Coordinates of C-alpha atoms in Angstrom, one line a residue:
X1 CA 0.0 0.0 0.0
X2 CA 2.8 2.3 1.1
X3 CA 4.7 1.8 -2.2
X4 CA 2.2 4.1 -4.0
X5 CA 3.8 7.2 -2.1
X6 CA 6.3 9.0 -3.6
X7 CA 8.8 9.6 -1.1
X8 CA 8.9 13.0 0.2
X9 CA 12.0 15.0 -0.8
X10 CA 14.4 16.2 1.6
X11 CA 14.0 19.7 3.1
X12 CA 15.9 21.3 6.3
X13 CA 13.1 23.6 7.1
X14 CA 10.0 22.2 8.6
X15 CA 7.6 19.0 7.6
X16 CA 5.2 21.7 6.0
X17 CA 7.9 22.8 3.6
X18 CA 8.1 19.2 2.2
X19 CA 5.0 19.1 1.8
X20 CA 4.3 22.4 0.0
X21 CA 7.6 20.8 -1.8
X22 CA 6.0 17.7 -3.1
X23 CA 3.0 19.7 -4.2
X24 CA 4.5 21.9 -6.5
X25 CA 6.5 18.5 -8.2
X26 CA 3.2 16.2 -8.1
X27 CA 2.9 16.3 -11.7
X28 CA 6.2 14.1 -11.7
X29 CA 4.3 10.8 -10.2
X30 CA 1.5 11.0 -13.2
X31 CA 1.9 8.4 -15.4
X32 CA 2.3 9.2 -19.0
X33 CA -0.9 7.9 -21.0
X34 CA -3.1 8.2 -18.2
X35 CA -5.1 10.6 -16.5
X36 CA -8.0 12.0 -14.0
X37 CA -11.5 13.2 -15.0
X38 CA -13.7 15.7 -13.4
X39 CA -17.3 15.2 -12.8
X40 CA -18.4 17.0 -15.6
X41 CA -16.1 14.8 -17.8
X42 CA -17.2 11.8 -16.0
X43 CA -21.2 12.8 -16.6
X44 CA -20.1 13.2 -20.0
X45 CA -18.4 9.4 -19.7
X46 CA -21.1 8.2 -17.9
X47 CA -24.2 9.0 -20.6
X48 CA -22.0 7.6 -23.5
X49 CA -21.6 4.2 -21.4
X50 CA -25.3 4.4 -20.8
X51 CA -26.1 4.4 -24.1
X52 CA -23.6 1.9 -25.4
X53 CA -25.3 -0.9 -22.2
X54 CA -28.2 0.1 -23.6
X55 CA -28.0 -0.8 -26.7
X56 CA -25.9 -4.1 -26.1
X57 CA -28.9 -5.2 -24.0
X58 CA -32.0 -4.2 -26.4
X59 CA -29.5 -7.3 -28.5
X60 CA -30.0 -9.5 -25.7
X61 CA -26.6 -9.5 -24.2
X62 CA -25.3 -10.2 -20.9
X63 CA -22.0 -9.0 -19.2
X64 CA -19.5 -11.1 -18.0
X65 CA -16.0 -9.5 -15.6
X66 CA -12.3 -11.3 -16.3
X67 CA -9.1 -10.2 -13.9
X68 CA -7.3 -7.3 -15.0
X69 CA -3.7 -9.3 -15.4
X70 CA -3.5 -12.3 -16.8
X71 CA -0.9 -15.3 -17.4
X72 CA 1.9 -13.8 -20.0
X73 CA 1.5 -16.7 -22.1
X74 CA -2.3 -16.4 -22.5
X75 CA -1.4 -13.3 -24.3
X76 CA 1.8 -14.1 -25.9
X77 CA 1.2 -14.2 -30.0
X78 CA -2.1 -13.5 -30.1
X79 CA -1.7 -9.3 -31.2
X80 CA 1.3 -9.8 -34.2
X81 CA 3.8 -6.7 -34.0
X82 CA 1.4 -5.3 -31.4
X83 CA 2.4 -8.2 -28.7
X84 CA 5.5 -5.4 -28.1
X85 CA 2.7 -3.4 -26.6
X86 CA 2.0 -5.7 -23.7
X87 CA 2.7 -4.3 -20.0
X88 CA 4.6 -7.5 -18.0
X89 CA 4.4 -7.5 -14.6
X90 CA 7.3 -8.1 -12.2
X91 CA 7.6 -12.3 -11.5
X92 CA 5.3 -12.6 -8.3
X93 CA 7.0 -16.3 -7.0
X94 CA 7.4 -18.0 -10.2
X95 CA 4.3 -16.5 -12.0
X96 CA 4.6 -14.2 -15.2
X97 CA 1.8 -12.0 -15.4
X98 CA 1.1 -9.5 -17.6
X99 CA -1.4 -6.5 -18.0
X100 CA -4.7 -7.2 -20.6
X101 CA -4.1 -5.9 -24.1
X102 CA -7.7 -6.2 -24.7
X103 CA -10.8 -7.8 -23.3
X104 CA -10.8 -10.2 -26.4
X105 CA -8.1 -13.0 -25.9
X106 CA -9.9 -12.9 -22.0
X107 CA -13.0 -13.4 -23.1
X108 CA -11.7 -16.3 -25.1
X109 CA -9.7 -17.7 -22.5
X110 CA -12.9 -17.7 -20.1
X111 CA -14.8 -19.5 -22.7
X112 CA -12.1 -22.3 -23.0
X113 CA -11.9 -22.5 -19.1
X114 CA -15.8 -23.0 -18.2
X115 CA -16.1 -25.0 -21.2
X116 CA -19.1 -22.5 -22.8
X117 CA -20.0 -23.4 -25.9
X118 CA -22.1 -20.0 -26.8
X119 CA -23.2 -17.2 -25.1
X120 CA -23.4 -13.3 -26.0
X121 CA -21.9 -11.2 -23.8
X122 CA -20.7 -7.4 -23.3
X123 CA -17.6 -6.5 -21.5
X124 CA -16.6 -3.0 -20.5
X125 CA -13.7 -2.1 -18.3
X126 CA -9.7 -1.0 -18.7
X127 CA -7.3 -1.9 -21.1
X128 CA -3.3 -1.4 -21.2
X129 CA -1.3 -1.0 -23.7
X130 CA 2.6 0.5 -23.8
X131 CA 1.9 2.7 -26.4
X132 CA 3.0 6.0 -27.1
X133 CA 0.6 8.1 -26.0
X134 CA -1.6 10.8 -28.0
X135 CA -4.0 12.7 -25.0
X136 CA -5.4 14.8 -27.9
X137 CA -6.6 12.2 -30.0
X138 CA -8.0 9.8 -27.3
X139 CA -4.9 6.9 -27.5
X140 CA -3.9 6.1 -23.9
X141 CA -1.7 3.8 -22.4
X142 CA -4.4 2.9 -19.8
X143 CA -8.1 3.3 -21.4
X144 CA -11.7 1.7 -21.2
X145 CA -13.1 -1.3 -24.1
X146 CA -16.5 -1.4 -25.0
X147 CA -16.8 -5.1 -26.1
X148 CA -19.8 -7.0 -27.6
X149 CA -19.3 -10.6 -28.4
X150 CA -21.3 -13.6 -29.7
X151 CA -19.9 -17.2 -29.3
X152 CA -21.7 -20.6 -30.6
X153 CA -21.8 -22.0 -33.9
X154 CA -24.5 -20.2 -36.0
X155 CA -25.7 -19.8 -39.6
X156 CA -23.0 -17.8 -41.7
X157 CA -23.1 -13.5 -41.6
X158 CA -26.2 -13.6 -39.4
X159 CA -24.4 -12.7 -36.1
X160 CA -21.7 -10.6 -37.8
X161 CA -24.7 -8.6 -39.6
X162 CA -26.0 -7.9 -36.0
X163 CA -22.7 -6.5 -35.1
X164 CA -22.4 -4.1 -37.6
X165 CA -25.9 -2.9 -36.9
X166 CA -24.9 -2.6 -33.0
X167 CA -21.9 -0.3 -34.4
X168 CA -24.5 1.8 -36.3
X169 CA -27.5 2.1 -33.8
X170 CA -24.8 3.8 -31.1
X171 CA -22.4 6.0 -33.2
X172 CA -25.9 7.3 -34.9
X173 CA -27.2 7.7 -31.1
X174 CA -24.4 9.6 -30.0
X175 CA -24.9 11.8 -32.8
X176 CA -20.9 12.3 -33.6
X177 CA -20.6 13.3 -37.0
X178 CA -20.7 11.3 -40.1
X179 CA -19.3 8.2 -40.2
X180 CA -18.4 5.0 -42.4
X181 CA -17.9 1.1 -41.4
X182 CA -15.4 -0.6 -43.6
X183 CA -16.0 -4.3 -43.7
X184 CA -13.1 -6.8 -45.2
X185 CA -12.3 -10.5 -44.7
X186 CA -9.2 -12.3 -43.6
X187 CA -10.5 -14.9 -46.4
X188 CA -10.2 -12.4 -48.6
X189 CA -6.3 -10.7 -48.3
X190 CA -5.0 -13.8 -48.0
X191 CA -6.4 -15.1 -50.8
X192 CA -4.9 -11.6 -52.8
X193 CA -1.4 -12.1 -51.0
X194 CA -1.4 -15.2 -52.6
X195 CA -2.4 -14.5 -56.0
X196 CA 0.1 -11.8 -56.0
X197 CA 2.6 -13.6 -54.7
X198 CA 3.3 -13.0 -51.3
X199 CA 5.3 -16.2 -49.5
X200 CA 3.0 -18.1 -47.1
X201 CA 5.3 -17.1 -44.0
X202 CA 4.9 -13.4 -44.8
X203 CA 0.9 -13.1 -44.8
X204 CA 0.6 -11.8 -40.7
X205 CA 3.4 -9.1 -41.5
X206 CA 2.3 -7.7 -44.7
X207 CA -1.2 -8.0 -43.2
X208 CA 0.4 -5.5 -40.2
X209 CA 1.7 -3.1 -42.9
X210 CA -1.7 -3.1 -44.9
X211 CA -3.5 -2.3 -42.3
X212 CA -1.0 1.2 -42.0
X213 CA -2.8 2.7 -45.3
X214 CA -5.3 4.9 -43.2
X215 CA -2.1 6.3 -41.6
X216 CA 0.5 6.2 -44.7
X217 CA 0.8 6.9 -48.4
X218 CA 0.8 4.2 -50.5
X219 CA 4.6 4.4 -51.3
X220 CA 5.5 4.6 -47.4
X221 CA 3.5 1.3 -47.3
X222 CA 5.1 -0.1 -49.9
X223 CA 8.3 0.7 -48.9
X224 CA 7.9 -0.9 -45.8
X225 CA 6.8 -4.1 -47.0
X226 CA 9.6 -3.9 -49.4
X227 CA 12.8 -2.3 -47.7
X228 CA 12.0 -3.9 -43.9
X229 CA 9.6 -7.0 -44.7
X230 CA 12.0 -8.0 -47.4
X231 CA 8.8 -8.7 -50.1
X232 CA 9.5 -8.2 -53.8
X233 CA 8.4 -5.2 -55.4
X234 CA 6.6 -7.3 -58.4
X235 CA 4.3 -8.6 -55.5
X236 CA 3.8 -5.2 -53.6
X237 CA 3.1 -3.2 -56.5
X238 CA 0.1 -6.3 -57.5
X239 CA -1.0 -5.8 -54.2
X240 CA -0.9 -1.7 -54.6
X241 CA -3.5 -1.8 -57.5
X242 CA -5.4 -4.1 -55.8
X243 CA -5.8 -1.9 -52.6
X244 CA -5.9 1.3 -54.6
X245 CA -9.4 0.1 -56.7
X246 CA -11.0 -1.8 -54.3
X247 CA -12.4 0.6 -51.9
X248 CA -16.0 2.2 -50.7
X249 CA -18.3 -0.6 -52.7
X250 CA -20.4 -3.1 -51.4
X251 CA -22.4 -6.6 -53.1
X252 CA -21.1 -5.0 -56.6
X253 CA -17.8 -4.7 -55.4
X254 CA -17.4 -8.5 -54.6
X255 CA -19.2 -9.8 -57.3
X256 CA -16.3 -8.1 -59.8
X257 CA -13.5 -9.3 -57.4
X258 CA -15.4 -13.0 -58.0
X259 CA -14.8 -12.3 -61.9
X260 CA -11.2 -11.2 -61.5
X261 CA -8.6 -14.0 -63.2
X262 CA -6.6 -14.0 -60.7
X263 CA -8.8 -13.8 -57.0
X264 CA -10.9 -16.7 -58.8
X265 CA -8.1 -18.7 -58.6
X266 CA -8.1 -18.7 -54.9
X267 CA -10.5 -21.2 -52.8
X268 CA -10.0 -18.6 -49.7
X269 CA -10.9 -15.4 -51.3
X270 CA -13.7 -16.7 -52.9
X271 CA -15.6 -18.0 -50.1
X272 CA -14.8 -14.5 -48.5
X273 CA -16.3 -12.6 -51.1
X274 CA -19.6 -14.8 -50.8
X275 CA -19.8 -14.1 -47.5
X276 CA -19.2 -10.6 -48.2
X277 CA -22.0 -10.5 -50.8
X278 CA -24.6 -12.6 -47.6
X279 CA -23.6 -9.8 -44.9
X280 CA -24.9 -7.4 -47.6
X281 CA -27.9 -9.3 -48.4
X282 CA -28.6 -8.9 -43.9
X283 CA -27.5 -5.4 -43.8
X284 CA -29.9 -4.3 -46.3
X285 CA -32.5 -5.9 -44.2
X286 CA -30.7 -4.1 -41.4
X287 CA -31.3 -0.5 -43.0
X288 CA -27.3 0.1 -42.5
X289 CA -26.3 -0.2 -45.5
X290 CA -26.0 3.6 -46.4
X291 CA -23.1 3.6 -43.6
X292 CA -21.2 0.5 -45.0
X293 CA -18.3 0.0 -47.4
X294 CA -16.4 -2.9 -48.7
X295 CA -12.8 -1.6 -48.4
X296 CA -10.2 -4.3 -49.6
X297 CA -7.9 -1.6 -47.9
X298 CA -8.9 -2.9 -44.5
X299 CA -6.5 -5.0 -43.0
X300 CA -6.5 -5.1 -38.9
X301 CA -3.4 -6.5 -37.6
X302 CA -4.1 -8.4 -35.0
X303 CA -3.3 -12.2 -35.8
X304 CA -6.6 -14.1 -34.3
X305 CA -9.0 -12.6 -36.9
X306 CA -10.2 -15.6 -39.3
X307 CA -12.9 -14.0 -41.2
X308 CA -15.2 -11.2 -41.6
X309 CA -13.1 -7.6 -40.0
X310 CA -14.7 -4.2 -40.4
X311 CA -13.6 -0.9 -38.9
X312 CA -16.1 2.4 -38.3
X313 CA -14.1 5.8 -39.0
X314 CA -15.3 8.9 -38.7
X315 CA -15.4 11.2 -42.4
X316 CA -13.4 14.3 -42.8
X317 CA -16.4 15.9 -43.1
X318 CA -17.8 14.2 -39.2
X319 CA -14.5 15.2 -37.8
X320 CA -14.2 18.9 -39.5
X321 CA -18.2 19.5 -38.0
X322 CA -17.1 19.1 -34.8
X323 CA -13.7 20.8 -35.1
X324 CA -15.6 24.0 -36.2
X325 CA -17.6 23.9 -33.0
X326 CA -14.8 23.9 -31.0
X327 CA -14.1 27.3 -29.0
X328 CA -12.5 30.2 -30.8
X329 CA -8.5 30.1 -30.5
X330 CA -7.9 26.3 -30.3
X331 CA -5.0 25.3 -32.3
X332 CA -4.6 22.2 -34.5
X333 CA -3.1 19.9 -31.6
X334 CA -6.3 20.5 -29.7
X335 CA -8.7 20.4 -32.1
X336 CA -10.6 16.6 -32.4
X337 CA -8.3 14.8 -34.7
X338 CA -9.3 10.9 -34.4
X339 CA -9.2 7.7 -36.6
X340 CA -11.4 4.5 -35.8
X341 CA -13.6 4.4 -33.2
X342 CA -14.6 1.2 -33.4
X343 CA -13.7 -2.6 -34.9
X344 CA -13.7 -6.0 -34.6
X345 CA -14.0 -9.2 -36.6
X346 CA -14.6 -12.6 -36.9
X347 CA -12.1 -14.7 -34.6
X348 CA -13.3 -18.4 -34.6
X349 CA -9.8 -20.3 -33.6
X350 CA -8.9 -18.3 -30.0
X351 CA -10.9 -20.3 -28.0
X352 CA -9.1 -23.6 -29.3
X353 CA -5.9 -22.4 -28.3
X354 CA -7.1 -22.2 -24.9
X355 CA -8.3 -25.5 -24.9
X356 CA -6.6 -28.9 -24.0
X357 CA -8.6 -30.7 -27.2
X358 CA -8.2 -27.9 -29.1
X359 CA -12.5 -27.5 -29.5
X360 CA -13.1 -24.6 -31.6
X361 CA -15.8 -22.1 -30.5
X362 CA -16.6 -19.6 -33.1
X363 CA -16.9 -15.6 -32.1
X364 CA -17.6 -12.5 -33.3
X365 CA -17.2 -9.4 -31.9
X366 CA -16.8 -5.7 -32.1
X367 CA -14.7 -3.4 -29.7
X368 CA -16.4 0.6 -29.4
X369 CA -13.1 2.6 -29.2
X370 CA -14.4 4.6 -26.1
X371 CA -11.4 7.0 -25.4
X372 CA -12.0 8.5 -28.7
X373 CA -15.2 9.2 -28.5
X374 CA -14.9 10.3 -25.1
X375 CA -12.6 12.9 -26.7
X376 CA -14.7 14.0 -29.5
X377 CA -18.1 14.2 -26.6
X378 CA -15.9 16.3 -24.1
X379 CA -14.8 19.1 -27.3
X380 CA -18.4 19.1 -28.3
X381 CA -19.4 20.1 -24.7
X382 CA -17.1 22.9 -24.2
X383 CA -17.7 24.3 -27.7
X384 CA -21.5 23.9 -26.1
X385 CA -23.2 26.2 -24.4
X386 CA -25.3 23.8 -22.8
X387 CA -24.6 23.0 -19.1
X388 CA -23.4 19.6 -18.1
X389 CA -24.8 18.4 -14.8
X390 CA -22.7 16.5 -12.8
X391 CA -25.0 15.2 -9.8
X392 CA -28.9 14.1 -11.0
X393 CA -30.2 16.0 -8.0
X394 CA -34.0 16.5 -8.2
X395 CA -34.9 18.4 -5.4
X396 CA -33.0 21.1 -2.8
X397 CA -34.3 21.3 0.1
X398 CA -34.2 24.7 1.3
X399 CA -35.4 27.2 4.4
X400 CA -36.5 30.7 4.1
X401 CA -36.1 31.4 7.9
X402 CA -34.1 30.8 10.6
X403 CA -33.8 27.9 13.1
X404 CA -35.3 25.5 10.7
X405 CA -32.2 22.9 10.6
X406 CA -34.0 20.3 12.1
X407 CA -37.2 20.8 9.8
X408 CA -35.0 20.6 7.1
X409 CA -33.8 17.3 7.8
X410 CA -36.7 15.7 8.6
X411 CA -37.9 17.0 5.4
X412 CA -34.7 15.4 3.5
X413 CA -35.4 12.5 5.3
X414 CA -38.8 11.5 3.9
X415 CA -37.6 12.4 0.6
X416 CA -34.6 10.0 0.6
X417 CA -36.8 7.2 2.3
X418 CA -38.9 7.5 -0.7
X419 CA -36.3 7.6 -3.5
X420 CA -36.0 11.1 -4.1
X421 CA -32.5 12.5 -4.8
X422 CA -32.4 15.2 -2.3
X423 CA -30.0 17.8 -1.1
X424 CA -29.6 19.8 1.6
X425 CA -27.3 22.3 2.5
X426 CA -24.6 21.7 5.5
X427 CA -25.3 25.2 7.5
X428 CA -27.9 26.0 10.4
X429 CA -29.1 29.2 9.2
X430 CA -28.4 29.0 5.7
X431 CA -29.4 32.5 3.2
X432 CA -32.1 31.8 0.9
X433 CA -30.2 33.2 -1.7
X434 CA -27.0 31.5 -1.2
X435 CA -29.2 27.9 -1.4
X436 CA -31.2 29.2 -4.4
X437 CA -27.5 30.3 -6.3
X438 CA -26.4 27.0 -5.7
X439 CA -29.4 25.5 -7.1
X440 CA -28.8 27.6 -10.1
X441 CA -25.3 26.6 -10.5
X442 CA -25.7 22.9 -10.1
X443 CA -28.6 22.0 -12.0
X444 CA -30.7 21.6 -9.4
X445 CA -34.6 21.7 -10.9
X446 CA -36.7 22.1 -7.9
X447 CA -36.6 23.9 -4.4
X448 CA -38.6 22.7 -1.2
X449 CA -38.8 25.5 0.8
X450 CA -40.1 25.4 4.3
X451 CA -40.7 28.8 6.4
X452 CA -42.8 29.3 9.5
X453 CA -46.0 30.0 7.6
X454 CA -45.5 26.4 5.5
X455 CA -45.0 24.3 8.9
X456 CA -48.0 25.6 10.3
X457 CA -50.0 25.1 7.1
X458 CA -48.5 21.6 6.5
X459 CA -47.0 22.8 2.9
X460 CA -44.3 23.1 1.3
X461 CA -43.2 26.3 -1.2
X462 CA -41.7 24.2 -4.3
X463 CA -40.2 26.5 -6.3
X464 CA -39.0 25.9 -10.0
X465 CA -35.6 27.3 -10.4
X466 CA -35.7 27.8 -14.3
X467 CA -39.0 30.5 -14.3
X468 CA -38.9 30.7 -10.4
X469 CA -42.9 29.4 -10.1
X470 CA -43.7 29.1 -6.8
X471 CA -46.5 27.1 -5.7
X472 CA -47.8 25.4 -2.5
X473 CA -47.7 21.4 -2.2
X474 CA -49.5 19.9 0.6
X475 CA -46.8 18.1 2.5
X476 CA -48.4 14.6 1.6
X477 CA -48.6 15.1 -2.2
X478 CA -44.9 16.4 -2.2
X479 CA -43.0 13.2 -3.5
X480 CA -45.7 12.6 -6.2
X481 CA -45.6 16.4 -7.4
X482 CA -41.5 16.4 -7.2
X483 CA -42.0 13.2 -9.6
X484 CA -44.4 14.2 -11.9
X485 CA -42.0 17.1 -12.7
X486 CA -38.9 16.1 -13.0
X487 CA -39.9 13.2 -15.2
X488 CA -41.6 15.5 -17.7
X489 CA -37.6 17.9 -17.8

């Protein structure tokens, strides 16, 4: 417990000194890709996770909690290039542990363990990843996962056709900007590396640098493939025009790919592209369609996708729409800059590597990139004028006289006992004013206000702080009347 304490620095004056000391160097002992939230950032957290449970349950999911370490081998090989990303921990007794990357491999490990053969299930909670950090465009090294997930052996595109809809219904709730979902299938590039002539042993590292294209030009992409992967530039430049005409199309798309001399010749990409063409045929019943794009661009790095992958960006023209709301003066480092903000993808071989027989579960799942969106919802709200509550409040209960303490409190009282969020202020002889200002200033919709008059009458004066109404409740209808408003805000 101790260990958490930066040790206080040396000082010959007085124990007040060191601390004053330590004060002004506290911004030493925060980590780098991490930080604190205020409660008007954390109400602003709290309604996007509301939205995002509530939509995972209208599909019928339940939630499921794993440890936050794990065994280092449970996660060794499972993230490709991004397995250098992992945190280890120090060796507790013989036992390498290491920090979750994701709540993926977990998830599949848990499935392997308790031998569950299907299940749909949402996970939220922290991730950690030894990245290098970018605070303004939501990457941390410590950050939440949004996961949804369905396990069990099902008829082909049906569950991933739900996921993408899951991806729509809650980046169209939170109303961020436009955006587009890229779908892609593993099936599908390796099939192309093939055909173009990438060696078998070099699919999972050309697949890494693929998936750089949102971030690179084409030529630093293909320099990479062919200066550090050691790939031909015959086969790199086949897979350039490939990548380079393939992108934003959807059933038509794949059919053409279908014709094409050389992707015919592969088994894989073949049976890809029909499954591209069936999601289609279940998004269109989905009425997502309009948001969805078959991108042969889309790669995702991670090495336990087998199938179906897809990826939701934001458009320049989402991200510029909330960049020109943002407050006059703010530069180009502060100003929302973000790329996905959500993926996921068909992964139907982890759970067999988890498990002694090697049984195969298949899964499909999709990970909301919260931080980003976190980032994009906290810009919009200081470019806002709108007030952010922090505390859900409903009633203050207040005193227009003195020596009414005691009233006050049993007053609070009955409103607590029957569910009413209730607040009272901690002074005996508190100023009307100073409780209505703080009313004001926090939200607060209603005021109970007792005076002598009100005791003796068995009211209460419930004030509405927006057009300051005043009207007399009897004391017994009170709860009912506080309800009855605040439900129609």
């Amino acid at each position: 417990m101790f260990g958490f304490f930066p040790k206080l620095p040396t000082c010959s004056h007085s124990p007040l000194a060191a601390v004053m000391s330590l004060k002004k160097n506290l911004f030493f002992f925060v980590c780098q890709g991490t930080r604190d939230y205020n409660p008007k950032q954390m109400a602003i957290r709290e309604k996007v996770f509301n939205t995002i449970i509530s939509c995972f349950k209208r599909h019928g999911a339940e939630t499921i909690d794993t440890p936050v370490f794990e065994l280092k081998e449970t996660l060794t090989g499972k993230y490709g290039e991004d397995s250098k990303l992992i945190y280890d921990l120090k060796d507790q007794g013989g036992e390498l542990l290491s920090l979750r990357y994701d709540l993926t491999v977990p998830f599949a490990r848990y499935l392997a363990m308790n031998k569950i053969t299907n299940i749909k299930r949402y996970h939220i909670a922290k991730v950690y990843r030894r990245d290098n950090p970018a605070m303004t465009r939501g990457r941390y090294r410590e950050f939440y996962q949004c996961d949804f997930d369905i396990a069990g052996q099902y008829d082909a595109m049906i569950p991933d056709a739900e996921c993408l809809k899951i991806v729509h219904e809650i980046l169209s709730e939170l109303d961020l900007g436009d955006f587009r979902i890229k779908v892609n299938d593993r099936r599908i590039l390796d099939g192309m590396f093939a055909v173009c002539g990438v060696p078998d042993d070099k699919f999972r590292t050309i697949c890494s640098t693929v998936d750089k294209l949102d971030k690179m030009p084409w030529e630093d992409v293909k320099k990479e493939m062919v200066n550090e992967k050691g790939l031909s530039e015959e086969a790199a430049d086949q897979i350039g025009e490939y990548v380079a005409v393939c992108v934003a199309g959807g059933m038509d798309l794949a059919e053409r790919l279908l014709q094409d001399h050389k992707m015919s010749q592969s088994k894989q990409a073949c049976a890809g592209l029909s499954d591209i063409k069936l999601l289609f045929s279940f998004l269109q019943l989905f009425q997502v369609t309009d948001k969805v794009v078959f991108d042969l661009s889309l790669a995702r790095g991670l090495d336990y996708y087998t199938g179906i992958i897809y990826e939701a960006v934001l458009t320049q023209a989402g991200v510029a729409a909330v960049s020109n709301e943002a407050q006059n003066g703010a530069n180009a480092e502060e100003s929302v800059s973000v790329g996905s903000v959500a993926g996921g993808g068909r992964y139907d071989g982890l759970v067999g590597m988890f498990d002694p027989k090697g049984r195969k579960v298949p899964c499909v799942g999709v990970s909301i990139g919260i931080e980003r969106i976190f980032s994009i919802m906290e810009q919009k709200a200081e470019a806002s004028a709108e007030k952010v509550r922090t505390t859900e409040v409903q009633v203050m209960v207040a005193s227009a006289q003195k020596n009414l303490l005691e009233e006050r409190l049993r007053l609070v009282t009955e409103l607590w006992n029957a569910g009413i969020k209730a607040e009272v202020m901690y002074k005996k002889n508190p100023k009307l004013l100073s409780q209505l200002q703080h009313c004001e200033e926090s939200g607060i919709p209603l005021v109970a206000i007792l005076g002598e008059q009100e005791l003796k009458d068995g009211v209460v004066k419930l004030r509405v702080v927006a057009t300051r109404e005043e009207i007399d409740i009897a004391r017994t209808d009170l709860t009912s009347e506080i309800r009855r408003r605040t439900s129609e805000a």
